Coordinates of C-alpha atoms and ligand atoms in Angstrom, one line a residue:
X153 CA 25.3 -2.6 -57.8
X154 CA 23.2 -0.4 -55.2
X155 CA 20.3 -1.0 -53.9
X156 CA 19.3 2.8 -54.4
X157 CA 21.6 5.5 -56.0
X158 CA 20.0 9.0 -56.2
X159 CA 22.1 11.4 -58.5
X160 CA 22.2 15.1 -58.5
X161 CA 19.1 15.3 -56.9
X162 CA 17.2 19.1 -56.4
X163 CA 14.4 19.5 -54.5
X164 CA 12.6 22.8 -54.4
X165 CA 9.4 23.9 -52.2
X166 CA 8.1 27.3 -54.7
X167 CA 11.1 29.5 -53.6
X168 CA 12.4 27.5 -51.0
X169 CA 15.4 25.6 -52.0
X170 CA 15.9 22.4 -50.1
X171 CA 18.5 20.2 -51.7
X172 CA 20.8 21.8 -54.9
X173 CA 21.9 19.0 -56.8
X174 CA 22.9 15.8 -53.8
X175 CA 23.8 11.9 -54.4
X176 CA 23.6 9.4 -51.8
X177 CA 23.5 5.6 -52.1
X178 CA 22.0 2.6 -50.1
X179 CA 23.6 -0.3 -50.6
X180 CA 21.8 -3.9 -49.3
X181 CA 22.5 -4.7 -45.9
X182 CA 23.7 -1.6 -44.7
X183 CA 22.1 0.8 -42.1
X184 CA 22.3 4.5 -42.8
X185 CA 21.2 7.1 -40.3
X186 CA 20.1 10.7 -42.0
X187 CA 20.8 13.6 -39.0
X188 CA 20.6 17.5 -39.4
X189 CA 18.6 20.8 -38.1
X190 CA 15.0 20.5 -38.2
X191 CA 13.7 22.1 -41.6
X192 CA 16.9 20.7 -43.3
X193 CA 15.4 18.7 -45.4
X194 CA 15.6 15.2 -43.8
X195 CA 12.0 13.7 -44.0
X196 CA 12.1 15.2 -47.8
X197 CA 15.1 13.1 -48.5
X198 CA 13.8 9.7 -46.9
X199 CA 10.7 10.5 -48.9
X200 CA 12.1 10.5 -52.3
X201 CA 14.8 7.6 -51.8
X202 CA 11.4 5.6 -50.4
X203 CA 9.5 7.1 -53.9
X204 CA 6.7 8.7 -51.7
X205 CA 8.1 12.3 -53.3
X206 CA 9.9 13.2 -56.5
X207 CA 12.7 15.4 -56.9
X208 CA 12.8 18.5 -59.1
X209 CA 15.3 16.8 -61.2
X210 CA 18.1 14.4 -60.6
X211 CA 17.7 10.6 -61.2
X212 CA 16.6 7.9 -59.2
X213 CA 18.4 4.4 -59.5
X214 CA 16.2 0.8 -57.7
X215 CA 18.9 -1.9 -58.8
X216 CA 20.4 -0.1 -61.2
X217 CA 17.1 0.7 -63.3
X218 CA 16.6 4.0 -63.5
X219 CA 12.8 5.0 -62.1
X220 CA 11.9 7.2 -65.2
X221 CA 9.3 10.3 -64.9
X222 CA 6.7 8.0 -66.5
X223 CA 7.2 5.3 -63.6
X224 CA 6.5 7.8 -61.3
X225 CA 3.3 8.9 -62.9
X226 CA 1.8 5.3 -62.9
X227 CA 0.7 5.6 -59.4
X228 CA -0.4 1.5 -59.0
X229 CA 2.9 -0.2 -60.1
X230 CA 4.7 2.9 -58.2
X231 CA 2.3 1.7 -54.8
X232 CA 3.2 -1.8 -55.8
X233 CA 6.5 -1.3 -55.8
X234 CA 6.8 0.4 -52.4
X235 CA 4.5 -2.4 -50.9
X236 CA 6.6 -4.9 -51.9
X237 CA 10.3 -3.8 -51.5
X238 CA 9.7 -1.0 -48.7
X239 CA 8.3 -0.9 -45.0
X240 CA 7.9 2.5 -43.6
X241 CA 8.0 3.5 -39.9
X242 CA 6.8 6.9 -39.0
X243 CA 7.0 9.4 -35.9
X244 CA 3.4 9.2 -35.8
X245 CA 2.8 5.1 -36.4
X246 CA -0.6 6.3 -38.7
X247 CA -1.9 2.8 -37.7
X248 CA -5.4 2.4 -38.6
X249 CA -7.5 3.5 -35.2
X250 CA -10.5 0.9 -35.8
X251 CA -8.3 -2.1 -36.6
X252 CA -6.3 -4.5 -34.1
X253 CA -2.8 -4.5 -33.9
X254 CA -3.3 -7.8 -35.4
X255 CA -5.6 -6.3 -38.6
X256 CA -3.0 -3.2 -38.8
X257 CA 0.2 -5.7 -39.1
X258 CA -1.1 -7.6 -42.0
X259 CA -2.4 -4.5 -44.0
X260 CA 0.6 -4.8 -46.4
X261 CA 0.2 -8.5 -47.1
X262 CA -3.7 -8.0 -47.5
X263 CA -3.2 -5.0 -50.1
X264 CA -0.4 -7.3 -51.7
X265 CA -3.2 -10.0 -52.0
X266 CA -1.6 -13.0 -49.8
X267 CA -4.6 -15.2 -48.0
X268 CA -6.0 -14.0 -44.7
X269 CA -4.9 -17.2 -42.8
X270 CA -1.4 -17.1 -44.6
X271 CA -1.4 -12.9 -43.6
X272 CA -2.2 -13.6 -40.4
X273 CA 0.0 -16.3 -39.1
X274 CA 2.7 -14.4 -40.1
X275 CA 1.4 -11.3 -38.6
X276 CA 1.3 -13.3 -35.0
X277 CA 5.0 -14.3 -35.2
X278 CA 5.8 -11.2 -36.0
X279 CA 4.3 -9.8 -33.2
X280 CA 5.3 -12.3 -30.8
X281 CA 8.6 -11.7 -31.5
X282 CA 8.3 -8.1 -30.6
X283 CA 7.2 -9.4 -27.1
X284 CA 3.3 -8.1 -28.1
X285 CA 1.9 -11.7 -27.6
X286 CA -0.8 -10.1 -25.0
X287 CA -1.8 -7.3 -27.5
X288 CA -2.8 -8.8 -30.4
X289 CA -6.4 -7.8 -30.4
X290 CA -5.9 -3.9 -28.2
X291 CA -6.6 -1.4 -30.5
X292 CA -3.8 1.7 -31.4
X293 CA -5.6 3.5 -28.3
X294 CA -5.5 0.8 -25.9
X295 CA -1.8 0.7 -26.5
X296 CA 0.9 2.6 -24.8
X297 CA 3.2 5.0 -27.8
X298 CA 6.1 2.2 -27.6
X299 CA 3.5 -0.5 -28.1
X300 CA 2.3 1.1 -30.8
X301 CA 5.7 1.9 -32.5
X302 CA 6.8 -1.9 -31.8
X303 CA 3.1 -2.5 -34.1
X304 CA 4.2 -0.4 -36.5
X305 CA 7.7 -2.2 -37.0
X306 CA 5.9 -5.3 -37.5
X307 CA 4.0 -4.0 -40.0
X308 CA 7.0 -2.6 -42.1
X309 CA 8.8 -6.2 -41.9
X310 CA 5.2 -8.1 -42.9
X311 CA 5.6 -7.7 -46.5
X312 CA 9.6 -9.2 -46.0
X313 CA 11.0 -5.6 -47.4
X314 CA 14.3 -4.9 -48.3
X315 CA 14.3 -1.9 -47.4
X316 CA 12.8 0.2 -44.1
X317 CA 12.4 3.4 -44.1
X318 CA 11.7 5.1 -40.6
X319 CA 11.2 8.6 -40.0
X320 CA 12.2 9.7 -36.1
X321 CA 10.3 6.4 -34.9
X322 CA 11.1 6.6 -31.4
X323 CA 10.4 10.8 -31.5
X324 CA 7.2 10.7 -29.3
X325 CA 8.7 7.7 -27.0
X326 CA 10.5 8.4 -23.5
X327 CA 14.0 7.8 -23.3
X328 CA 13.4 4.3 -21.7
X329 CA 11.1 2.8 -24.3
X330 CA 12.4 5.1 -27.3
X331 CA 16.3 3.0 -26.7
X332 CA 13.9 -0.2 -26.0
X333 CA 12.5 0.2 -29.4
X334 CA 15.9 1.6 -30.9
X335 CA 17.3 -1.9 -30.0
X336 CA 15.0 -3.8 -31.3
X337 CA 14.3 -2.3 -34.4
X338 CA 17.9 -2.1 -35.4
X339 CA 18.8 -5.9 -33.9
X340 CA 16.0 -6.9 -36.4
X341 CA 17.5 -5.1 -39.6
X342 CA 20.8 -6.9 -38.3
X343 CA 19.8 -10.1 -38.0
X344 CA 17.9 -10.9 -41.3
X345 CA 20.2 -8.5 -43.2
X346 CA 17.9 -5.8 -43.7
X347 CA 18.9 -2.6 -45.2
X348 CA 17.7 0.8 -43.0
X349 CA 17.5 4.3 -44.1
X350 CA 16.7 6.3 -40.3
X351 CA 16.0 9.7 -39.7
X352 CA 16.9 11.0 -36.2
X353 CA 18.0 13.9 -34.8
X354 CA 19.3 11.5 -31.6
X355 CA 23.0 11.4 -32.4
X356 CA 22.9 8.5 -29.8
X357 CA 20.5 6.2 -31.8
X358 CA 22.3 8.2 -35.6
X359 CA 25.6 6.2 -34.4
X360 CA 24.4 2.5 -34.0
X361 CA 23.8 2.6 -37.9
X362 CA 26.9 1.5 -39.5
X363 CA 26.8 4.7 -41.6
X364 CA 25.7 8.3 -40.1
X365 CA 24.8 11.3 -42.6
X366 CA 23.7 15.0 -41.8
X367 CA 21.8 17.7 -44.1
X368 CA 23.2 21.1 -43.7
X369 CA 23.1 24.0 -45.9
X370 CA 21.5 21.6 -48.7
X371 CA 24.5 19.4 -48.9
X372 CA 24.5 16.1 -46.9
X373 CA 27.7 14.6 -46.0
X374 CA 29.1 11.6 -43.9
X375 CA 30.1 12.3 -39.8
X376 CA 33.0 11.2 -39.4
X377 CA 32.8 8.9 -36.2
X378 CA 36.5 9.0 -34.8
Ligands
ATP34 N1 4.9 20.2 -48.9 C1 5.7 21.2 -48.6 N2 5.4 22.4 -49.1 C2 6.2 23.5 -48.8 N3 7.3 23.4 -48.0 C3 7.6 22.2 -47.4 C4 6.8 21.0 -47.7 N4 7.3 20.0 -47.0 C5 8.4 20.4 -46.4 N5 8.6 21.8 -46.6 C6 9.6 22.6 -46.1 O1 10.9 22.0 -46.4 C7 11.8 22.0 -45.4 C8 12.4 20.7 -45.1 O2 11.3 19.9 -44.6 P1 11.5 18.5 -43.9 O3 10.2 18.0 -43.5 O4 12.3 17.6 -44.9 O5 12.5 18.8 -42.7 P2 13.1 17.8 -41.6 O6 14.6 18.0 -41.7 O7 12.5 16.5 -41.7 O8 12.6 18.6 -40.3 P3 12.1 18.0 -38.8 O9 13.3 17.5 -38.1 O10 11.4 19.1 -38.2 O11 11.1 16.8 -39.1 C9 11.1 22.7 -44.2 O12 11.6 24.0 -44.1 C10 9.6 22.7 -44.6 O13 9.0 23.8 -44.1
MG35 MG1 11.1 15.4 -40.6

């Protein structure tokens, strides 16, 4: 069984026609990289397979259960859901600008109601392992951008997902620190059998995921890599 099956999935903007009818399946321990042309339609698709947007029509499979139109209108198990099987990584980290790197990484397991000394002792080894020991109380602006995507990391693997989701997160980095956090993030999913659903458009990073994908002319199909 999949971990996520979508199935015949169209997504329209008013006239704009993004995907007309695509499947694609994540199955557990698996990294998938999602390529194409900006405006193709690639943050649209990362947003429905992580349940942050719904498709026109199509079906959406989480272990084999279908999520059914009334699932997605009950907006505190659908939150409750994503907090506990999904950790997102953006472009822009959207950490919180007043908290610590330290309060930001255990925002999941606080809204998932685990106890502050619990939250936070995991938070520290989770940051310690991304080498941010020294950082732990500099807020986002008193961090450098690859400090602050290697904080948001930690905060998608706080709540132990099964899933990560990350949209272009080395996009704002320089090519040094943007392969620094490539590496790490993607020797993590490795190492505790994570499963990983990337968007890039860097082919480079695309083709260290075990399976690469591109979105063209509303279809996505797999690269070949030989
Ligand atoms: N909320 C929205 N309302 C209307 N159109 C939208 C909306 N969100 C996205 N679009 C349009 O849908 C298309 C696909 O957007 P999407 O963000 O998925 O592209 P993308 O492949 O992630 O691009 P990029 O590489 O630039 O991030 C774009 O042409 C965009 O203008
Ligand atoms: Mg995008």
């Amino acid at each position: 069984m999949s971990l996520i099956e979508v199935k015949n999935i169209v997504k329209t903007y008013d006239t704009l026609g993004i995907f007309n009818g695509i499947d694609f399946t994540v199955d557990k321990g698996f990294s998938y990289a999602i390529t194409g042309k900006s405006g193709s339609g690639k943050s649209t698709l990362l947003h429905i397979l992580a349940l942050l947007d719904k498709a026109n029509s199509g079906s959406y499979y989480l272990d084999g259960k279908e999520i059914t139109d009334s699932d997605y209108k009950n907006d505190t198990a659908l939150s409750r859901l994503r907090n506990e099987r999904f950790g997102f990584v953006f472009q822009d980290n959207f950490l919180i600008g007043d908290y610590t790197a330290l309060e930001n990484v255990m925002v999941p397991a606080i809204i998932r109601g685990d106890k502050r000394d619990e939250a936070k002792k995991r938070a520290i080894k989770l940051l310690c392992a991304l080498f941010l020991d020294e950082r732990l109380k500099h807020k986002p602006s008193e961090l450098s951008s690859g400090e602050r995507q290697r904080v948001s990391i930690c905060r998608a693997l706080m709540n132990n997902p099964d899933v990560i989701f990350a949209d272009e997160p080395t996009g704002a980095l320089d090519e040094e620190n943007s392969v620094y956090v490539q590496d790490m993030l993607l020797e993590i999913v490795k190492d505790s059998g994570k499963t990983l659903v990337l968007v890039t458009h860097d082919m480079d990073f695309a083709l260290k995921c075990d399976r690469v994908f591109r979105i063209s002319g509303h279809e996505i199909g797999e690269v070949s890599r030989t």
